[in-house]
Amino acid sequence: MDHSSKVLEANAANLNHCAGLLQSGKVVGMPTETVYGLAGNALDETSVRKIFDVKGRPLIDPLIVHFSNLEAAEAHIESNDSVRRLAEAFWPGPLTIVVPKKSSIPDIVTAALPSVAIRVPQHPVFRSILERLDFPLAAPSANPFGYVSPTLASHVAHTLGSRIQAVLDGGPCDFGLESTIIDLRKPEAPVILRHGPITETQINETLNVQVSSHIAPTDDGAAQSAPGLLTQHYSPNARVTLLPHGEASTSNTAPAPQIALICNQKPTWHADQPNIFWLSENGDLNEIAHNLFELIQRLDQQGYQQMRIEQACEVGLGQAINDRLRRAAAKLES
Ligand code: TXA
Ligand code: MG
């Protein structure tokens, strides 16, 4: 069934309507600068439970809480100087910080962890909604659990439209990849839990310490201290295989018609083949990130059984892109 009527233009009447839905405990699809989120009242256990239900997400996978500013967040966390420095440098924006929580954040939000992931988003539509509310919004990416994150309102309508009343349309998400997550539970030893648009180097320079990256697979059913580690994360229906960076533009064998080949940049050969795609004319990492999830979902809807995707150069934003690609490809290996 077509749920495109659930996509609402972000005008004042619809913003008021969606704020009202959230006030009455409903969940709403909303744009952020990273990906679309599925938002609900973070301080209301029933609303938060709905988010998990709609996504089909296990309760052991905690949610990010979105605030309008640092001050609003500090009412619900045990703050520290490193939080304030990162907030000053990157908020509003695509950085999520994990810190000890106060009891005002319900346990269901954090999967009973004593810490909460917080973020102040930049997208004007999301900010306009927060301004209309007197509570923060819990919002995971607005995809069915395990699928690729949505970067267009239509992605949300297509996958979750039968289970929600509204998706606010904020256009294509600027970054197209989920936020960077930094664990500041030990402020002297920050750990990147998920790579994203704010790079490791930017965080190192802001905190003046070397942060570490910790991504160790755990599938033991315990609440995760690092995110996105459940198997089958960010996976399309098609089978994904990866090509090393640089290989897509040097190989000159055209793929079979049922296989989509996705290159970083426009290849110099066979570019006229209908099943050869590129994420950026000239391999720009911001463009690759911006276009990646949209292209994957479009090709999935077209019914490709296999996607062969070239990895990005493993620097800066390329780390985040490759992290998502590895997770998409891990589906059939696990
Ligand atoms: O860009 C984003 O971060 C988007 C937009 C909507 O804000 N949200 C997003 O949420 O990607 P989600 O739920 O799809 O991914 C958040 C990740 C999860 O994998 C979760 O495990 C981790 O953050 N997380 C949440 N709370 C945590 C906590 N207290 N400690 C450690 N990890 C946490
Ligand atoms: Mg997600």
mmCIF file of C-alpha atoms and ligand atoms in Angstrom:
data_model
loop_
_atom_site.group_PDB
_atom_site.id
_atom_site.type_symbol
_atom_site.label_atom_id
_atom_site.label_comp_id
_atom_site.label_asym_id
_atom_site.label_seq_id
_atom_site.Cartn_x
_atom_site.Cartn_y
_atom_site.Cartn_z
ATOM 1 C CA MET A 1 0.000 0.000 0.000
ATOM 2 C CA ASP A 2 1.111 3.539 -0.728
ATOM 3 C CA HIS A 3 1.648 5.617 2.399
ATOM 4 C CA SER A 4 2.901 8.761 0.701
ATOM 5 C CA SER A 5 -0.082 10.718 2.123
ATOM 6 C CA LYS A 6 1.573 10.392 5.546
ATOM 7 C CA VAL A 7 4.422 12.612 4.332
ATOM 8 C CA LEU A 8 3.637 16.142 5.513
ATOM 9 C CA GLU A 9 5.134 19.351 4.235
ATOM 10 C CA ALA A 10 6.903 21.136 7.133
ATOM 11 C CA ASN A 11 4.612 24.192 7.284
ATOM 12 C CA ALA A 12 3.408 25.810 10.527
ATOM 13 C CA ALA A 13 0.091 23.928 10.583
ATOM 14 C CA ASN A 14 1.788 20.554 10.143
ATOM 15 C CA LEU A 15 4.509 21.384 12.675
ATOM 16 C CA ASN A 16 1.771 22.187 15.205
ATOM 17 C CA HIS A 17 -0.088 19.021 14.264
ATOM 18 C CA CYS A 18 3.019 16.845 14.761
ATOM 19 C CA ALA A 19 3.928 18.586 18.029
ATOM 20 C CA GLY A 20 0.382 17.728 19.168
ATOM 21 C CA LEU A 21 0.832 14.084 18.176
ATOM 22 C CA LEU A 22 4.052 13.939 20.213
ATOM 23 C CA GLN A 23 2.335 15.622 23.189
ATOM 24 C CA SER A 24 -0.341 12.960 23.091
ATOM 25 C CA GLY A 25 2.238 10.174 23.205
ATOM 26 C CA LYS A 26 2.417 9.298 19.497
ATOM 27 C CA VAL A 27 5.566 8.805 17.448
ATOM 28 C CA VAL A 28 6.433 10.876 14.368
ATOM 29 C CA GLY A 29 9.000 10.515 11.563
ATOM 30 C CA MET A 30 11.202 13.621 11.452
ATOM 31 C CA PRO A 31 14.222 14.848 9.518
ATOM 32 C CA THR A 32 17.596 15.455 11.121
ATOM 33 C CA GLU A 33 20.751 16.596 9.355
ATOM 34 C CA THR A 34 22.087 12.996 9.533
ATOM 35 C CA VAL A 35 19.171 10.640 8.785
ATOM 36 C CA TYR A 36 15.415 10.643 9.477
ATOM 37 C CA GLY A 37 14.472 9.806 13.065
ATOM 38 C CA LEU A 38 11.415 8.185 14.627
ATOM 39 C CA ALA A 39 10.681 10.542 17.510
ATOM 40 C CA GLY A 40 8.695 10.215 20.723
ATOM 41 C CA ASN A 41 8.591 11.817 24.189
ATOM 42 C CA ALA A 42 11.834 10.666 25.846
ATOM 43 C CA LEU A 43 10.418 11.200 29.343
ATOM 44 C CA ASP A 44 7.320 9.067 28.769
ATOM 45 C CA GLU A 45 7.815 5.316 28.968
ATOM 46 C CA THR A 46 4.733 4.498 26.890
ATOM 47 C CA SER A 47 5.840 6.730 24.021
ATOM 48 C CA VAL A 48 9.321 5.238 24.095
ATOM 49 C CA ARG A 49 7.902 1.714 24.043
ATOM 50 C CA LYS A 50 5.994 2.665 20.890
ATOM 51 C CA ILE A 51 9.257 3.616 19.183
ATOM 52 C CA PHE A 52 10.677 0.150 19.863
ATOM 53 C CA ASP A 53 7.420 -1.489 18.703
ATOM 54 C CA VAL A 54 7.156 0.466 15.448
ATOM 55 C CA LYS A 55 10.772 -0.299 14.523
ATOM 56 C CA GLY A 56 10.668 -3.899 15.716
ATOM 57 C CA ARG A 57 13.755 -3.014 17.722
ATOM 58 C CA PRO A 58 14.891 -5.153 20.663
ATOM 59 C CA LEU A 59 14.640 -3.407 24.033
ATOM 60 C CA ILE A 60 18.344 -4.045 24.657
ATOM 61 C CA ASP A 61 19.329 -1.440 22.048
ATOM 62 C CA PRO A 62 19.240 2.021 23.711
ATOM 63 C CA LEU A 63 17.984 5.254 22.086
ATOM 64 C CA ILE A 64 19.524 8.692 21.536
ATOM 65 C CA VAL A 65 17.766 11.588 23.303
ATOM 66 C CA HIS A 66 17.567 14.874 21.358
ATOM 67 C CA PHE A 67 17.519 18.251 23.124
ATOM 68 C CA SER A 68 17.180 21.823 21.876
ATOM 69 C CA ASN A 69 20.423 22.932 23.565
ATOM 70 C CA LEU A 70 23.123 21.946 26.049
ATOM 71 C CA GLU A 71 21.351 23.569 28.964
ATOM 72 C CA ALA A 72 18.222 21.515 28.380
ATOM 73 C CA ALA A 73 20.363 18.367 28.217
ATOM 74 C CA GLU A 74 22.281 19.190 31.387
ATOM 75 C CA ALA A 75 19.085 18.928 33.429
ATOM 76 C CA HIS A 76 19.099 15.171 32.709
ATOM 77 C CA ILE A 77 22.807 14.195 32.759
ATOM 78 C CA GLU A 78 25.914 14.290 34.934
ATOM 79 C CA SER A 79 27.834 16.775 32.812
ATOM 80 C CA ASN A 80 31.567 17.534 32.656
ATOM 81 C CA ASP A 81 33.990 19.900 30.920
ATOM 82 C CA SER A 82 34.584 17.604 27.957
ATOM 83 C CA VAL A 83 30.839 17.496 27.249
ATOM 84 C CA ARG A 84 30.750 21.288 27.299
ATOM 85 C CA ARG A 85 33.743 21.585 24.988
ATOM 86 C CA LEU A 86 32.331 19.190 22.428
ATOM 87 C CA ALA A 87 28.921 20.852 22.660
ATOM 88 C CA GLU A 88 30.491 24.245 22.066
ATOM 89 C CA ALA A 89 32.390 22.953 19.026
ATOM 90 C CA PHE A 90 29.814 20.692 17.355
ATOM 91 C CA TRP A 91 26.271 21.396 18.592
ATOM 92 C CA PRO A 92 23.849 21.786 17.075
ATOM 93 C CA GLY A 93 25.173 19.052 14.806
ATOM 94 C CA PRO A 94 25.904 15.394 14.068
ATOM 95 C CA LEU A 95 27.635 14.411 17.327
ATOM 96 C CA THR A 96 26.112 12.146 20.002
ATOM 97 C CA ILE A 97 27.672 12.012 23.464
ATOM 98 C CA VAL A 98 27.275 9.164 25.961
ATOM 99 C CA VAL A 99 27.311 10.348 29.596
ATOM 100 C CA PRO A 100 25.925 9.215 32.960
ATOM 101 C CA LYS A 101 22.187 9.943 33.178
ATOM 102 C CA LYS A 102 19.969 11.276 35.905
ATOM 103 C CA SER A 103 16.875 9.361 37.015
ATOM 104 C CA SER A 104 14.572 11.639 34.977
ATOM 105 C CA ILE A 105 15.504 9.613 31.867
ATOM 106 C CA PRO A 106 13.406 6.419 32.008
ATOM 107 C CA ASP A 107 15.365 3.165 32.036
ATOM 108 C CA ILE A 108 13.618 1.949 28.886
ATOM 109 C CA VAL A 109 15.397 4.703 26.891
ATOM 110 C CA THR A 110 18.857 3.457 27.858
ATOM 111 C CA ALA A 111 18.116 -0.278 28.015
ATOM 112 C CA ALA A 112 18.700 0.092 31.770
ATOM 113 C CA LEU A 113 22.251 1.379 31.249
ATOM 114 C CA PRO A 114 23.234 4.101 33.738
ATOM 115 C CA SER A 115 24.382 6.261 30.785
ATOM 116 C CA VAL A 116 22.410 8.052 28.088
ATOM 117 C CA ALA A 117 23.295 9.065 24.518
ATOM 118 C CA ILE A 118 22.427 12.730 23.881
ATOM 119 C CA ARG A 119 22.504 15.031 20.901
ATOM 120 C CA VAL A 120 21.410 18.544 19.894
ATOM 121 C CA PRO A 121 20.365 18.279 16.240
ATOM 122 C CA GLN A 122 20.798 20.997 13.664
ATOM 123 C CA HIS A 123 17.934 20.389 11.243
ATOM 124 C CA PRO A 124 15.532 23.373 11.336
ATOM 125 C CA VAL A 125 12.416 21.153 11.184
ATOM 126 C CA PHE A 126 13.537 19.048 14.127
ATOM 127 C CA ARG A 127 14.489 22.202 16.029
ATOM 128 C CA SER A 128 11.088 23.792 15.343
ATOM 129 C CA ILE A 129 9.396 20.753 16.839
ATOM 130 C CA LEU A 130 11.637 20.784 19.929
ATOM 131 C CA GLU A 131 10.793 24.474 20.433
ATOM 132 C CA ARG A 132 7.104 23.580 20.591
ATOM 133 C CA LEU A 133 7.620 20.921 23.288
ATOM 134 C CA ASP A 134 8.622 20.946 26.936
ATOM 135 C CA PHE A 135 10.277 17.525 26.758
ATOM 136 C CA PRO A 136 13.243 16.030 24.821
ATOM 137 C CA LEU A 137 12.732 13.533 21.994
ATOM 138 C CA ALA A 138 14.060 9.995 21.890
ATOM 139 C CA ALA A 139 14.712 9.167 18.247
ATOM 140 C CA PRO A 140 16.445 6.231 16.607
ATOM 141 C CA SER A 141 16.851 6.190 12.847
ATOM 142 C CA ALA A 142 13.376 5.732 11.321
ATOM 143 C CA ASN A 143 13.984 2.391 9.603
ATOM 144 C CA PRO A 144 12.692 -1.062 10.471
ATOM 145 C CA PHE A 145 15.286 -2.622 12.780
ATOM 146 C CA GLY A 146 18.266 -3.891 10.796
ATOM 147 C CA TYR A 147 17.473 -2.049 7.552
ATOM 148 C CA VAL A 148 19.328 0.906 6.009
ATOM 149 C CA SER A 149 18.689 4.325 7.618
ATOM 150 C CA PRO A 150 16.279 6.674 5.788
ATOM 151 C CA THR A 151 17.583 9.861 4.191
ATOM 152 C CA LEU A 152 14.282 10.921 2.561
ATOM 153 C CA ALA A 153 10.771 11.252 4.025
ATOM 154 C CA SER A 154 9.585 8.780 1.373
ATOM 155 C CA HIS A 155 11.941 6.118 2.758
ATOM 156 C CA VAL A 156 10.157 6.383 6.114
ATOM 157 C CA ALA A 157 6.692 6.306 4.522
ATOM 158 C CA HIS A 158 7.670 3.310 2.404
ATOM 159 C CA THR A 159 8.941 1.174 5.306
ATOM 160 C CA LEU A 160 7.044 2.385 8.414
ATOM 161 C CA GLY A 161 4.089 4.215 6.843
ATOM 162 C CA SER A 162 1.528 1.626 7.918
ATOM 163 C CA ARG A 163 2.541 1.988 11.577
ATOM 164 C CA ILE A 164 2.805 5.749 12.047
ATOM 165 C CA GLN A 165 0.539 8.719 11.457
ATOM 166 C CA ALA A 166 2.985 11.223 10.019
ATOM 167 C CA VAL A 167 6.433 11.904 8.600
ATOM 168 C CA LEU A 168 7.540 15.520 8.385
ATOM 169 C CA ASP A 169 9.321 16.237 5.118
ATOM 170 C CA GLY A 170 12.585 18.111 5.528
ATOM 171 C CA GLY A 171 14.047 17.145 2.166
ATOM 172 C CA PRO A 172 17.143 14.964 1.734
ATOM 173 C CA CYS A 173 19.358 14.769 4.838
ATOM 174 C CA ASP A 174 22.564 16.776 4.441
ATOM 175 C CA PHE A 175 25.043 14.260 5.827
ATOM 176 C CA GLY A 176 23.210 11.052 4.934
ATOM 177 C CA LEU A 177 25.030 9.038 7.631
ATOM 178 C CA GLU A 178 24.171 8.659 11.313
ATOM 179 C CA SER A 179 25.892 10.878 13.902
ATOM 180 C CA THR A 180 29.297 10.156 15.383
ATOM 181 C CA ILE A 181 28.925 8.662 18.882
ATOM 182 C CA ILE A 182 31.534 9.474 21.519
ATOM 183 C CA ASP A 183 31.571 7.802 24.923
ATOM 184 C CA LEU A 184 32.491 10.322 27.635
ATOM 185 C CA ARG A 185 31.633 8.170 30.611
ATOM 186 C CA LYS A 186 35.340 8.422 31.434
ATOM 187 C CA PRO A 187 36.100 11.983 30.272
ATOM 188 C CA GLU A 188 39.855 11.400 30.496
ATOM 189 C CA ALA A 189 39.603 8.448 28.094
ATOM 190 C CA PRO A 190 36.992 9.201 25.394
ATOM 191 C CA VAL A 191 36.034 6.384 23.045
ATOM 192 C CA ILE A 192 34.384 6.629 19.622
ATOM 193 C CA LEU A 193 31.546 4.091 19.595
ATOM 194 C CA ARG A 194 30.361 4.886 16.060
ATOM 195 C CA HIS A 195 32.195 6.797 13.340
ATOM 196 C CA GLY A 196 30.196 9.525 11.635
ATOM 197 C CA PRO A 197 30.300 13.029 10.171
ATOM 198 C CA ILE A 198 32.382 14.498 13.022
ATOM 199 C CA THR A 199 35.767 12.849 12.543
ATOM 200 C CA GLU A 200 38.203 11.403 15.056
ATOM 201 C CA THR A 201 40.696 14.172 14.234
ATOM 202 C CA GLN A 202 38.128 16.900 14.938
ATOM 203 C CA ILE A 203 37.365 15.346 18.334
ATOM 204 C CA ASN A 204 41.067 14.884 19.188
ATOM 205 C CA GLU A 205 41.727 18.529 18.417
ATOM 206 C CA THR A 206 38.777 19.757 20.457
ATOM 207 C CA LEU A 207 39.485 17.663 23.556
ATOM 208 C CA ASN A 208 43.245 17.775 23.197
ATOM 209 C CA VAL A 209 43.529 14.052 23.918
ATOM 210 C CA GLN A 210 43.861 11.025 21.653
ATOM 211 C CA VAL A 211 40.462 9.337 21.515
ATOM 212 C CA SER A 212 40.276 5.621 20.880
ATOM 213 C CA SER A 213 37.842 3.701 18.688
ATOM 214 C CA HIS A 214 36.141 0.755 20.213
ATOM 215 C CA ILE A 215 34.060 -1.504 18.054
ATOM 216 C CA ALA A 216 34.067 -5.007 19.490
ATOM 217 C CA PRO A 217 31.282 -7.340 18.413
ATOM 218 C CA THR A 218 28.974 -8.506 21.171
ATOM 219 C CA ASP A 219 25.924 -10.525 20.383
ATOM 220 C CA ASP A 220 25.276 -11.861 23.834
ATOM 221 C CA GLY A 221 21.923 -10.176 24.393
ATOM 222 C CA ALA A 222 23.283 -7.781 27.012
ATOM 223 C CA ALA A 223 22.563 -4.067 26.571
ATOM 224 C CA GLN A 224 25.216 -2.671 24.284
ATOM 225 C CA SER A 225 27.887 -0.340 25.580
ATOM 226 C CA ALA A 226 28.854 0.227 21.945
ATOM 227 C CA PRO A 227 26.226 0.799 19.294
ATOM 228 C CA GLY A 228 25.172 -0.926 16.153
ATOM 229 C CA LEU A 229 26.833 -4.189 17.053
ATOM 230 C CA LEU A 230 23.912 -6.490 16.634
ATOM 231 C CA THR A 231 24.329 -8.490 13.450
ATOM 232 C CA GLN A 232 22.217 -7.442 10.446
ATOM 233 C CA HIS A 233 22.622 -3.735 10.881
ATOM 234 C CA TYR A 234 22.159 -1.248 8.051
ATOM 235 C CA SER A 235 21.519 -4.065 5.558
ATOM 236 C CA PRO A 236 19.435 -3.800 2.385
ATOM 237 C CA ASN A 237 17.496 -6.793 1.071
ATOM 238 C CA ALA A 238 20.033 -7.251 -1.695
ATOM 239 C CA ARG A 239 23.229 -9.087 -0.892
ATOM 240 C CA VAL A 240 26.104 -6.620 -0.502
ATOM 241 C CA THR A 241 29.687 -7.433 -1.403
ATOM 242 C CA LEU A 242 32.524 -4.930 -1.109
ATOM 243 C CA LEU A 243 35.351 -3.965 -3.445
ATOM 244 C CA PRO A 244 38.568 -2.422 -2.134
ATOM 245 C CA HIS A 245 38.888 1.331 -2.674
ATOM 246 C CA GLY A 246 40.113 2.097 -6.177
ATOM 247 C CA GLU A 247 39.163 -1.278 -7.619
ATOM 248 C CA ALA A 248 35.820 -0.340 -9.149
ATOM 249 C CA SER A 249 37.349 2.243 -11.434
ATOM 250 C CA THR A 250 40.255 0.061 -12.544
ATOM 251 C CA SER A 251 38.464 -3.246 -13.204
ATOM 252 C CA ASN A 252 37.116 -3.265 -16.726
ATOM 253 C CA THR A 253 34.763 -6.245 -16.543
ATOM 254 C CA ALA A 254 31.112 -5.178 -16.652
ATOM 255 C CA PRO A 255 28.954 -6.849 -13.975
ATOM 256 C CA ALA A 256 26.110 -9.245 -14.868
ATOM 257 C CA PRO A 257 22.766 -7.418 -15.332
ATOM 258 C CA GLN A 258 21.239 -8.479 -11.986
ATOM 259 C CA ILE A 259 24.237 -7.074 -10.103
ATOM 260 C CA ALA A 260 24.465 -3.337 -9.389
ATOM 261 C CA LEU A 261 27.994 -1.989 -9.287
ATOM 262 C CA ILE A 262 28.339 1.124 -7.108
ATOM 263 C CA CYS A 263 31.530 3.116 -7.590
ATOM 264 C CA ASN A 264 32.868 6.058 -5.561
ATOM 265 C CA GLN A 265 33.250 8.137 -8.698
ATOM 266 C CA LYS A 266 32.234 8.055 -12.324
ATOM 267 C CA PRO A 267 34.199 5.231 -13.974
ATOM 268 C CA THR A 268 36.057 5.892 -17.173
ATOM 269 C CA TRP A 269 34.694 2.665 -18.682
ATOM 270 C CA HIS A 270 31.201 1.206 -19.210
ATOM 271 C CA ALA A 271 29.606 4.238 -17.498
ATOM 272 C CA ASP A 272 26.714 3.926 -19.935
ATOM 273 C CA GLN A 273 25.710 0.476 -18.593
ATOM 274 C CA PRO A 274 22.344 0.660 -16.767
ATOM 275 C CA ASN A 275 23.619 -1.294 -13.746
ATOM 276 C CA ILE A 276 26.714 0.823 -13.084
ATOM 277 C CA PHE A 277 26.258 3.683 -10.598
ATOM 278 C CA TRP A 278 28.496 6.215 -8.890
ATOM 279 C CA LEU A 279 28.053 8.189 -5.687
ATOM 280 C CA SER A 280 29.957 11.296 -6.738
ATOM 281 C CA GLU A 281 31.314 12.590 -10.068
ATOM 282 C CA ASN A 282 34.796 12.970 -8.617
ATOM 283 C CA GLY A 283 34.852 10.799 -5.471
ATOM 284 C CA ASP A 284 34.065 13.562 -2.936
ATOM 285 C CA LEU A 285 33.521 11.916 0.487
ATOM 286 C CA ASN A 286 30.726 14.274 1.575
ATOM 287 C CA GLU A 287 28.830 13.511 -1.617
ATOM 288 C CA ILE A 288 29.439 9.781 -1.263
ATOM 289 C CA ALA A 289 28.013 9.834 2.288
ATOM 290 C CA HIS A 290 25.098 12.045 1.248
ATOM 291 C CA ASN A 291 24.076 9.736 -1.607
ATOM 292 C CA LEU A 292 24.945 6.271 -0.276
ATOM 293 C CA PHE A 293 21.800 5.231 1.645
ATOM 294 C CA GLU A 294 19.494 6.822 -0.928
ATOM 295 C CA LEU A 295 21.087 4.893 -3.799
ATOM 296 C CA ILE A 296 21.100 1.617 -1.850
ATOM 297 C CA GLN A 297 17.381 1.974 -1.053
ATOM 298 C CA ARG A 298 16.504 2.963 -4.627
ATOM 299 C CA LEU A 299 18.319 -0.066 -6.047
ATOM 300 C CA ASP A 300 16.744 -2.307 -3.406
ATOM 301 C CA GLN A 301 13.300 -1.094 -4.512
ATOM 302 C CA GLN A 302 14.275 -1.772 -8.130
ATOM 303 C CA GLY A 303 14.860 -5.386 -7.096
ATOM 304 C CA TYR A 304 18.599 -5.842 -7.576
ATOM 305 C CA GLN A 305 19.637 -9.103 -5.923
ATOM 306 C CA GLN A 306 23.211 -8.064 -5.421
ATOM 307 C CA MET A 307 25.094 -4.814 -4.912
ATOM 308 C CA ARG A 308 28.832 -4.702 -5.339
ATOM 309 C CA ILE A 309 29.994 -1.538 -3.606
ATOM 310 C CA GLU A 310 33.419 0.089 -3.724
ATOM 311 C CA GLN A 311 34.766 1.065 -0.297
ATOM 312 C CA ALA A 312 35.788 4.669 0.327
ATOM 313 C CA CYS A 313 39.294 5.834 1.066
ATOM 314 C CA GLU A 314 39.704 5.051 4.818
ATOM 315 C CA VAL A 315 40.364 8.608 6.039
ATOM 316 C CA GLY A 316 38.072 11.127 7.776
ATOM 317 C CA LEU A 317 34.474 10.598 6.738
ATOM 318 C CA GLY A 318 35.637 7.549 4.762
ATOM 319 C CA GLN A 319 35.951 5.667 8.084
ATOM 320 C CA ALA A 320 32.244 6.158 8.757
ATOM 321 C CA ILE A 321 31.259 5.245 5.195
ATOM 322 C CA ASN A 322 33.317 2.040 5.304
ATOM 323 C CA ASP A 323 31.932 1.148 8.732
ATOM 324 C CA ARG A 324 28.367 1.254 7.334
ATOM 325 C CA LEU A 325 29.408 -0.682 4.231
ATOM 326 C CA ARG A 326 30.999 -3.438 6.315
ATOM 327 C CA ARG A 327 27.840 -3.738 8.392
ATOM 328 C CA ALA A 328 25.664 -3.899 5.261
ATOM 329 C CA ALA A 329 27.888 -6.645 3.864
ATOM 330 C CA ALA A 330 28.077 -8.558 7.152
ATOM 331 C CA LYS A 331 24.460 -9.674 6.878
ATOM 332 C CA LEU A 332 25.024 -12.852 4.937
ATOM 333 C CA GLU A 333 28.338 -13.678 6.532
ATOM 334 C CA SER A 334 26.854 -13.933 10.013
HETATM 335 O O1 TXA B 1 22.242 10.452 13.512
HETATM 336 C C1 TXA B 1 21.741 9.792 14.409
HETATM 337 O O2 TXA B 1 22.361 9.483 15.445
HETATM 338 C C2 TXA B 1 20.291 9.347 14.238
HETATM 339 C C3 TXA B 1 19.401 10.586 14.286
HETATM 340 C C4 TXA B 1 17.938 10.240 14.182
HETATM 341 O O3 TXA B 1 19.670 11.309 15.451
HETATM 342 N N1 TXA B 1 19.920 8.406 15.223
HETATM 343 C C5 TXA B 1 20.399 7.138 15.251
HETATM 344 O O4 TXA B 1 19.846 6.372 16.274
HETATM 345 O O5 TXA B 1 21.218 6.710 14.468
HETATM 346 P P1 TXA B 1 19.953 4.785 16.288
HETATM 347 O O6 TXA B 1 19.122 4.375 17.442
HETATM 348 O O7 TXA B 1 19.595 4.239 14.988
HETATM 349 O O8 TXA B 1 21.454 4.527 16.636
HETATM 350 C C6 TXA B 1 21.925 4.961 17.894
HETATM 351 C C7 TXA B 1 22.950 4.032 18.432
HETATM 352 C C8 TXA B 1 22.389 2.655 18.722
HETATM 353 O O9 TXA B 1 23.087 1.692 17.972
HETATM 354 C C9 TXA B 1 22.592 2.464 20.208
HETATM 355 O O10 TXA B 1 23.123 1.189 20.483
HETATM 356 C C10 TXA B 1 23.583 3.553 20.594
HETATM 357 O O11 TXA B 1 23.358 4.586 19.690
HETATM 358 N N2 TXA B 1 23.314 4.046 21.935
HETATM 359 C C11 TXA B 1 22.206 4.673 22.363
HETATM 360 N N3 TXA B 1 22.269 4.910 23.685
HETATM 361 C C12 TXA B 1 23.463 4.443 24.097
HETATM 362 C C13 TXA B 1 24.107 4.393 25.366
HETATM 363 N N4 TXA B 1 23.539 4.857 26.471
HETATM 364 N N5 TXA B 1 25.334 3.830 25.437
HETATM 365 C C14 TXA B 1 25.919 3.341 24.302
HETATM 366 N N6 TXA B 1 25.357 3.350 23.086
HETATM 367 C C15 TXA B 1 24.137 3.889 22.979
HETATM 368 MG MG MG B 2 19.744 3.059 13.467
#
